[in-house]
CSV table of C-alpha atoms in Angstrom, one decimal:
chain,number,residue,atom,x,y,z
A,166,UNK,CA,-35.6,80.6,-138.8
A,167,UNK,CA,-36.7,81.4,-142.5
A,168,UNK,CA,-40.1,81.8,-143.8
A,169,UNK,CA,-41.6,78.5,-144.1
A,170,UNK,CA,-45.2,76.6,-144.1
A,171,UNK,CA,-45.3,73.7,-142.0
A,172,UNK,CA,-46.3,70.3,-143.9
A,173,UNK,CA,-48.5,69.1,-141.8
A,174,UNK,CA,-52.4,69.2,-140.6
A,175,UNK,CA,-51.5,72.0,-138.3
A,176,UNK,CA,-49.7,73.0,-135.5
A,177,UNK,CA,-50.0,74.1,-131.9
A,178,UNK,CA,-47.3,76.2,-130.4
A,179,UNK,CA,-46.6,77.7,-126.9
A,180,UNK,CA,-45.1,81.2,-127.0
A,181,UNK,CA,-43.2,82.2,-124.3
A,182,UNK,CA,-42.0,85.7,-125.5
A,183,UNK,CA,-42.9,87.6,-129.2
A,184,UNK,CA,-40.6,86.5,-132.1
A,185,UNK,CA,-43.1,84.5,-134.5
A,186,UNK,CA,-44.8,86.6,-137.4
A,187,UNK,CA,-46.4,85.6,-140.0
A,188,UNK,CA,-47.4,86.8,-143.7
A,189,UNK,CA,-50.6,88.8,-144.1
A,190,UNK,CA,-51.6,87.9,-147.7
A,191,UNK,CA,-53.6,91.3,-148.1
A,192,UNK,CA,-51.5,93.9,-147.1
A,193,UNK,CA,-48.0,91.9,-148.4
A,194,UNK,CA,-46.3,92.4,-145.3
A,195,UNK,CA,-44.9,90.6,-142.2
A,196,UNK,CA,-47.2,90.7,-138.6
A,197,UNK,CA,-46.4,90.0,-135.3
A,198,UNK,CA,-48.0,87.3,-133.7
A,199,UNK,CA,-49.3,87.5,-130.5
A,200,UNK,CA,-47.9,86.0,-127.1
A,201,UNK,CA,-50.7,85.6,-124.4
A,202,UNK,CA,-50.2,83.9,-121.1
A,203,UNK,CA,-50.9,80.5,-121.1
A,204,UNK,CA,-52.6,79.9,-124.9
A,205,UNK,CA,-52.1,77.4,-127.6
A,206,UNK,CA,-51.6,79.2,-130.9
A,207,UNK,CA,-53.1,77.1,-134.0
A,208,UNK,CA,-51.3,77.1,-137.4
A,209,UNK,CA,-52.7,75.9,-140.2
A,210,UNK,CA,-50.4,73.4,-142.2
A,211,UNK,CA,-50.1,72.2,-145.8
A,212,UNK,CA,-52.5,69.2,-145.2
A,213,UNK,CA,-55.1,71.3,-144.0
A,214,UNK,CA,-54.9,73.5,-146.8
A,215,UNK,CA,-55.5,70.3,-149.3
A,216,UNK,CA,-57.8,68.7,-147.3
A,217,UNK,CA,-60.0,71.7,-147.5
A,218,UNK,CA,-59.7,72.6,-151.3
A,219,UNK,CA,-57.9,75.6,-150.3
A,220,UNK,CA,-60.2,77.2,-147.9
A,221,UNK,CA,-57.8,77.0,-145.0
A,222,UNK,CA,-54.7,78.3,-146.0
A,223,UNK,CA,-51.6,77.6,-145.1
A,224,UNK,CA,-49.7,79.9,-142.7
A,225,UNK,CA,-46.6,81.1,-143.6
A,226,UNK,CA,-44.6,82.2,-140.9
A,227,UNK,CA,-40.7,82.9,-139.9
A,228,UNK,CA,-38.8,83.5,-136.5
A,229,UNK,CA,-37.4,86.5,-136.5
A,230,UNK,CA,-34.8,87.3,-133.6
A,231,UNK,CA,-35.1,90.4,-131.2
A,232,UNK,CA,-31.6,89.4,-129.3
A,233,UNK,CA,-33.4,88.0,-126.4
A,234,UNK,CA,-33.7,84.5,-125.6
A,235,UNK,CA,-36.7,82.9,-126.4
A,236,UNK,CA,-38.6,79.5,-126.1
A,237,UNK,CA,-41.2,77.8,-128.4
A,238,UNK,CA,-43.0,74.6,-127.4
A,239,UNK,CA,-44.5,73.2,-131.3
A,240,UNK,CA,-46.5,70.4,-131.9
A,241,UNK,CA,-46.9,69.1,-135.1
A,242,UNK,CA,-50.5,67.5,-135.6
A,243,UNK,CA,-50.2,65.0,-138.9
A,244,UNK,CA,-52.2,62.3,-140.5
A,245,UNK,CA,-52.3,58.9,-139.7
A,246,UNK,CA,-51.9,57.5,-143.5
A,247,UNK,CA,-52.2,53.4,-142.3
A,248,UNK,CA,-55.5,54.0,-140.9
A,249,UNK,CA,-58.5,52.9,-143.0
């Protein structure tokens, strides 16, 4: 999958096997992201980053493929926009 943010609020994901990095702003360059046994990992969406005036940023992130299968479990935590 390409390199992408995700739109909303944030997202939680269940890695079963390494194949997500993301983009580390400081150094310009692309990280592995960590698998641990039986963990939620938290992205930070697009939402998040507006809601908070930019002090959350946005993750931007990519799959990149190490010829073994792999499985990802995402879900994608948005707002509620009829809700007063």
């Amino acid at each position: 999958m390409g390199a992408h943010t995700d739109y909303e609020v944030f997202t939680m994901i269940h890695q079963t096997s390494p194949g997500l990095v993301a983009f580390d702003r400081s150094s310009k360059t692309w990280m592995p992201m960590p698998v641990f046994k039986n963990t939620l990992l938290i992205i930070a969406g697009d939402m998040l980053e507006l809601m908070t005036s930019g002090s959350i940023k946005s993750l931007l992130h990519r799959v990149s493929s190490n010829g073994e299968e792999r499985y990802s479990f995402p879900f994608f935590m948005n707002l509620d926009f009829e809700l007063v």
